XYZ file of C-alpha atoms in Angstrom:
347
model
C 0.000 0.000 0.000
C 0.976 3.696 -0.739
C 1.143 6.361 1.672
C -1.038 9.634 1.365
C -0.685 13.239 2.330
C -4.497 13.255 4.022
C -4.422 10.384 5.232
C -8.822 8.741 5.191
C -10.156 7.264 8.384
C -9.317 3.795 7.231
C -6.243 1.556 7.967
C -3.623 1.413 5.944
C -0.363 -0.350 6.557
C 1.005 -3.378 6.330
C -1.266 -5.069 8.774
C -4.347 -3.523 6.527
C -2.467 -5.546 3.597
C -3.982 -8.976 5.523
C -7.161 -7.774 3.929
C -6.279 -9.199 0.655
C -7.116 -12.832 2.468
C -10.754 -11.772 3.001
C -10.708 -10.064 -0.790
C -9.448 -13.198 -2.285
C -11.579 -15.713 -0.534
C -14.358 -13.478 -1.114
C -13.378 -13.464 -4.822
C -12.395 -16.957 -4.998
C -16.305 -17.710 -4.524
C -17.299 -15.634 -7.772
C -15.836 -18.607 -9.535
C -18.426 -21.373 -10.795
C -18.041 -24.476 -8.546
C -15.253 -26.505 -10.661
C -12.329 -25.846 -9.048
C -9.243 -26.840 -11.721
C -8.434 -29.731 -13.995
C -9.997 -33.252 -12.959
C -12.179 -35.709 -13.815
C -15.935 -36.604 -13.200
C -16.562 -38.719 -10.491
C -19.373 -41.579 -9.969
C -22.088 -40.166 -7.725
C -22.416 -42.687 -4.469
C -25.844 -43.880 -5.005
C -28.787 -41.849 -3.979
C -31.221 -43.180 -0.906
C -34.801 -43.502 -1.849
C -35.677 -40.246 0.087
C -32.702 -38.180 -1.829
C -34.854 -35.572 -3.744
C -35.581 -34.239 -0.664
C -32.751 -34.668 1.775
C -29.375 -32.446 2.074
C -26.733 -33.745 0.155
C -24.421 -36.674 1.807
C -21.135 -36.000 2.872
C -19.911 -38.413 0.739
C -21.735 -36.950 -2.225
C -20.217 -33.790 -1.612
C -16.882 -35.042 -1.260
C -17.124 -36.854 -4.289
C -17.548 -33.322 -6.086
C -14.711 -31.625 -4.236
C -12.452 -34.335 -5.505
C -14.188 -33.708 -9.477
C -13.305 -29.836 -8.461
C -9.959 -30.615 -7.828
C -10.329 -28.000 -4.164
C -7.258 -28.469 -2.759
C -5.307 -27.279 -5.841
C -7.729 -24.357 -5.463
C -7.097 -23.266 -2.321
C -3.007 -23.680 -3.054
C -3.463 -21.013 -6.242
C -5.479 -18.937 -3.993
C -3.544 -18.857 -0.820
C -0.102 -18.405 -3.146
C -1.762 -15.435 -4.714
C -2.649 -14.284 -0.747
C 0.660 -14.508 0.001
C 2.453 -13.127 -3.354
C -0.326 -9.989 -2.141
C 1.564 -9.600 1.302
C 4.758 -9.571 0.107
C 4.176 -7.192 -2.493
C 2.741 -4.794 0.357
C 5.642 -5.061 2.189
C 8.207 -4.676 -0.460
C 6.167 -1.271 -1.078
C 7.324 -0.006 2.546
C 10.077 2.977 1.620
C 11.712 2.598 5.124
C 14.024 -0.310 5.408
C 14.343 -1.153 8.651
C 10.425 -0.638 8.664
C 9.951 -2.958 5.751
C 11.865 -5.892 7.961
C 9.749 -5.273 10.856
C 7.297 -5.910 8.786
C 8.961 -8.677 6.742
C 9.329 -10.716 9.762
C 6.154 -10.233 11.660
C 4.653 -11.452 8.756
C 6.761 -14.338 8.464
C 5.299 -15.244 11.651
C 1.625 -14.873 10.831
C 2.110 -16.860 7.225
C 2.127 -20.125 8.996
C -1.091 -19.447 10.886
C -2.804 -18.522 7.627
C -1.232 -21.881 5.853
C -2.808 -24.012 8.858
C -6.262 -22.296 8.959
C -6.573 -22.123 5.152
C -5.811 -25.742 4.393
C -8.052 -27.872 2.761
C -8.120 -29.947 5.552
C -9.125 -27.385 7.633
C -11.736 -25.896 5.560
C -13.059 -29.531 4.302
C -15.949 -29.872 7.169
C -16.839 -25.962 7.042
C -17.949 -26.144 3.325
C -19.366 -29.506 3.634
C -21.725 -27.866 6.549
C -22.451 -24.632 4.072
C -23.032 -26.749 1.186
C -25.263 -29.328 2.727
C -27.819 -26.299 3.756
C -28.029 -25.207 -0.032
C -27.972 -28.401 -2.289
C -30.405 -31.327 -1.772
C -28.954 -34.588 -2.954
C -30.594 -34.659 -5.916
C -28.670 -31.405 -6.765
C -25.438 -32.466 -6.301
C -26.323 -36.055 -8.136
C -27.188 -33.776 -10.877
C -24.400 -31.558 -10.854
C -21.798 -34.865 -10.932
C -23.812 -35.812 -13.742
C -23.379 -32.618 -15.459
C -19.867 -33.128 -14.504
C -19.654 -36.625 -16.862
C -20.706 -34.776 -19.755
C -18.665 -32.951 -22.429
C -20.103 -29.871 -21.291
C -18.972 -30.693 -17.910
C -15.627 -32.078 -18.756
C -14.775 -28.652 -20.459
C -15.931 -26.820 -17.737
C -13.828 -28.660 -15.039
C -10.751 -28.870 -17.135
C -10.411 -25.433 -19.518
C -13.059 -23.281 -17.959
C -11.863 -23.472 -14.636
C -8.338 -22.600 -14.805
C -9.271 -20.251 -16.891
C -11.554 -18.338 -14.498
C -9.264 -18.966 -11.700
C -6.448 -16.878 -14.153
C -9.391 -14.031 -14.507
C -10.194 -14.105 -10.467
C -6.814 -13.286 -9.094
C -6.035 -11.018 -11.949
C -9.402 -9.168 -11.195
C -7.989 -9.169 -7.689
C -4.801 -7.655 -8.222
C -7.079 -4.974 -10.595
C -9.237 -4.192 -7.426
C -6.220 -3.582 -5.306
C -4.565 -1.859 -7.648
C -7.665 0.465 -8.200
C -8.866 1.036 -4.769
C -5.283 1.931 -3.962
C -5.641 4.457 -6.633
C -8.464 5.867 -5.480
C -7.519 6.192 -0.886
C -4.326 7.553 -3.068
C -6.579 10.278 -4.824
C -8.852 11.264 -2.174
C -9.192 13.710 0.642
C -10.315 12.749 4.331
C -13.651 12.566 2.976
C -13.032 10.335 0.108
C -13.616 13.100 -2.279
C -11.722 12.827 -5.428
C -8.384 15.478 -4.929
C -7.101 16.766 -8.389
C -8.124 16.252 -11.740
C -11.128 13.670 -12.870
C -9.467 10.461 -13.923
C -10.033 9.685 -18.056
C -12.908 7.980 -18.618
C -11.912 4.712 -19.757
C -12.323 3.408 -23.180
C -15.023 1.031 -23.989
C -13.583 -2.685 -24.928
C -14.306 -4.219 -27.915
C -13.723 -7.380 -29.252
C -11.034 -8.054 -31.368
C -12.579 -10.626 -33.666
C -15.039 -13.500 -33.066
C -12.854 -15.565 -30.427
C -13.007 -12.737 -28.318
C -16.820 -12.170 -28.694
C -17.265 -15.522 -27.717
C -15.658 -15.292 -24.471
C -17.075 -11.839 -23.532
C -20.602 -13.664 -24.446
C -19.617 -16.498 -21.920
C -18.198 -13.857 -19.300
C -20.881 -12.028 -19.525
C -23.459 -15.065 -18.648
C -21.388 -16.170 -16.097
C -20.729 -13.445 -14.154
C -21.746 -9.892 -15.212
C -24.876 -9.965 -12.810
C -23.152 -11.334 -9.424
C -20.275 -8.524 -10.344
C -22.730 -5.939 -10.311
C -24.480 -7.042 -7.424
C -21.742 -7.337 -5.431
C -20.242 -3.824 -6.413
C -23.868 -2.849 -4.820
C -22.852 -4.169 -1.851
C -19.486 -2.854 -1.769
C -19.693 -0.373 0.727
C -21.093 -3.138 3.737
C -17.954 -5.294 2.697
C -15.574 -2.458 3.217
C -17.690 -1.693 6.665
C -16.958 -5.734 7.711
C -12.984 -5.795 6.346
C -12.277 -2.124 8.073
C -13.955 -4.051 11.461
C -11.214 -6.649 11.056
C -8.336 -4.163 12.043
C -10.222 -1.459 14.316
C -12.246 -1.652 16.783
C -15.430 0.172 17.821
C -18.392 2.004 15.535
C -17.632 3.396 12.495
C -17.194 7.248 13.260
C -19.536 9.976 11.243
C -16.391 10.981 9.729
C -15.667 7.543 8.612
C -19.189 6.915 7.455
C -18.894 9.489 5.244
C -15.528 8.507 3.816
C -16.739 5.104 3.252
C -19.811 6.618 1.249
C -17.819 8.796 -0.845
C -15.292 6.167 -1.517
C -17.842 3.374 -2.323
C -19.678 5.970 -4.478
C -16.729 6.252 -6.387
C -15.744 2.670 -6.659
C -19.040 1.845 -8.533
C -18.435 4.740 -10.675
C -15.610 3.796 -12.063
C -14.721 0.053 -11.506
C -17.323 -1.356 -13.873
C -18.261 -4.670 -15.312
C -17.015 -2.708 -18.920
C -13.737 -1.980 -17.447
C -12.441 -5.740 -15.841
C -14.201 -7.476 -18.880
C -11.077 -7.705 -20.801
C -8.994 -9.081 -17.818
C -11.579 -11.843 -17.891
C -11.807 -12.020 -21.532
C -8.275 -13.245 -22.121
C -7.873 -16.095 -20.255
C -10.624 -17.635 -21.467
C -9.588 -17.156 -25.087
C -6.065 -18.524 -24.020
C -8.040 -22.361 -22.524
C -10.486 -22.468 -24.681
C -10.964 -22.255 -28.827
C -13.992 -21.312 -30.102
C -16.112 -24.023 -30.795
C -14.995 -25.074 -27.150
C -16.695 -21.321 -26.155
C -19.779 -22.166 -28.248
C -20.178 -25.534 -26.823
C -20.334 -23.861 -23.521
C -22.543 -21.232 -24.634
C -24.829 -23.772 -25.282
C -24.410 -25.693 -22.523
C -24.690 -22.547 -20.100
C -27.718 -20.760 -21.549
C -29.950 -24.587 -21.140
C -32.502 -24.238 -18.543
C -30.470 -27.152 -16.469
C -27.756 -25.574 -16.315
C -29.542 -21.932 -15.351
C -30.919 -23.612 -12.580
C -27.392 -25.407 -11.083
C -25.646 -21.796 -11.654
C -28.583 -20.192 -9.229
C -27.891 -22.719 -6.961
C -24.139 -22.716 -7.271
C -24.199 -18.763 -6.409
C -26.579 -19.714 -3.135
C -24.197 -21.708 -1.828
C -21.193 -19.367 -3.076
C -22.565 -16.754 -1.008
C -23.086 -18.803 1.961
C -19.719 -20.106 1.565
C -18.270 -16.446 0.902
C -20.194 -15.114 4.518
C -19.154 -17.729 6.725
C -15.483 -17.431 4.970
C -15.674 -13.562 6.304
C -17.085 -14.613 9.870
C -14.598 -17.133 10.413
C -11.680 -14.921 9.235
C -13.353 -11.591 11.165
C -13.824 -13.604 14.549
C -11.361 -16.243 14.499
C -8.338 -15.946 11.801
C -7.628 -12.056 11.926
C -7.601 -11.471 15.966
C -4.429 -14.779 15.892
C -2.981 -13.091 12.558
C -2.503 -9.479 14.251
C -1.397 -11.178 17.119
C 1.031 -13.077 15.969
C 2.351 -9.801 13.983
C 2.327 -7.607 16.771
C 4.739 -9.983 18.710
C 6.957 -10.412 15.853
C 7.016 -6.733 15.049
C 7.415 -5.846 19.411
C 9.917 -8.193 19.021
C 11.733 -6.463 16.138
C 10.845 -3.199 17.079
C 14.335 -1.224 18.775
C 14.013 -0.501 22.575
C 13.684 3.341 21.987
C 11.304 3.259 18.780
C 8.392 5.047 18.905
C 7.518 3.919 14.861
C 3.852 4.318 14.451
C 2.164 1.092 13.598
């Protein structure tokens, strides 16, 4: 992170960085349940009663091995780390940026052991089983055994798991734009910014992603812009304490106000755009077009974004009431530790 002149009511430091965790796991969840390369596997068989009942464990597990999570959680938690040190290397101070270096040294292992698939296992199990019946996920490891499926699990998914990290490091690269370019009330400070250029596509493989992009995902990313301004509320929560101040409130208002303006589904679509053009060829894209726009499959994405956003606000609760407090913790020592007898180095 960057250091301003008027500094907003919001942290910013390298303890702040940590919020990239929540961002990214919050992200991570835009991405349609497939989770990297693998292969369908056989459904256990359903019980008699299984249209109605929550999905099995084991049919659930059966689907995280199809999705290939663990792989998914390595890519995400070595982009969450990849994050922190970039933060840090940003500090101009030195000796500063080795506090820092080493304080998060400490706190990396606690975010390797509560971010391991082992770990997190039982707590999507639990989130899943309140949003799919078994007959869903049956039908979803059938959809799975298809070609549809089998291009979704092994092209599409790597390929939105490119497009979700790099739309990460776009949103942290942008917001830090904009704390950089505002005053204490997260008014914009010097000239208006360009307005960007509208995207086109280059020629019909690019149309035919941006068609599938745009199915998948240009909804949820509006929505969730919507609700940008309660997400910065809960992340600012995770490194202060106390209500929100009018001051802040205000800030956050401005800010979020501004965010919506100009971070727009028209302005990340080409970030998304490309690597799906580099998985998949076109009649791969059309095949999935297809595929995507069935009623079926209309249905399993509405349910796939229930249980997303389950997964995404029990994700956030765990890491506002459990993870963060042991991270900063752990930091703080390191960095006390560090720190010289006779420093009085804000932090």
């Amino acid at each position: 992170m960057h250091s301003t002149a008027a500094q907003p009511p919001h942290p910013r430091n390298a303890r702040a960085a940590l919020l990239a965790t929540a961002l990214l796991l919050a992200l991570a969840t835009l991405v349609p349940p497939a989770g990297g390369p693998g292969t369908a596997h056989a459904a256990p068989k359903a019980t008699a009663a299984a249209g109605a009942a929550n999905a099995s464990e084991a049919t659930l597990h059966a689907l995280f091995d199809a999705e290939q999570m663990p792989e998914r959680m390595r890519q995400i938690m070595q982009a969450v780390d990849q994050a922190q040190l970039d933060a840090i290397a940003s500090i101009a101070d030195p000796a500063e940026q080795e506090r820092k270096r080493k304080a998060y040294a400490t706190a990396q292992p606690v975010m390797q052991q509560h971010f391991a698939w082992q770990k997190l296992r039982p707590l999507v199990t639990e989130v899943y089983q309140t949003q799919y019946t078994e007959a869903d996920a049956q039908a979803l490891l059938a959809f799975y055994g298809t070609a549809p499926g089998q291009l979704h699990l092994n092209k599409l998914q790597p390929a939105m798991i490119e497009a979700t990290l790099a739309l990460a490091k776009f949103m942290d690269e942008r917001v830090d734009a904009l704390f950089d370019s505002s005053d204490d009330q997260g008014r914009a400070k010097g000239p208006k910014p360009p307005k960007p250029t509208a995207w086109t596509a280059a020629d019909a493989h690019d149309g035919l992603a941006a068609d599938l992009v745009r199915l998948l995902m240009q909804d949820e990313f509006n929505a969730r812009m919507q609700r940008l301004e309660s997400a910065m509320r809960a992340q600012t929560g995770l490194v202060q304490s106390g209500a929100p101040s009018k001051q802040q409130k205000q800030w956050f208002a401005n800010i979020s106000q501004r965010m919506r303006a100009e971070i727009r589904f028209d302005t990340v679509l080409p970030l998304i755009v490309q690597p799906l053009r580099a998985h998949l060829a076109p009649e791969e894209l059309r095949v999935l077009l297809a595929s995507e726009r069935s009623p079926a499959r209309k249905a399993q994405r509405a349910k796939a974004l229930a249980a997303s956003d389950a997964l995404s606000a029990r994700l956030q609760q765990t890491i506002r009431t459990e993870i963060f407090p042991e991270l900063l913790a752990a930091m703080a020592r390191a960095e006390n530790a560090a720190a010289p007898a006779n420093s009085d180095t804000k932090r």
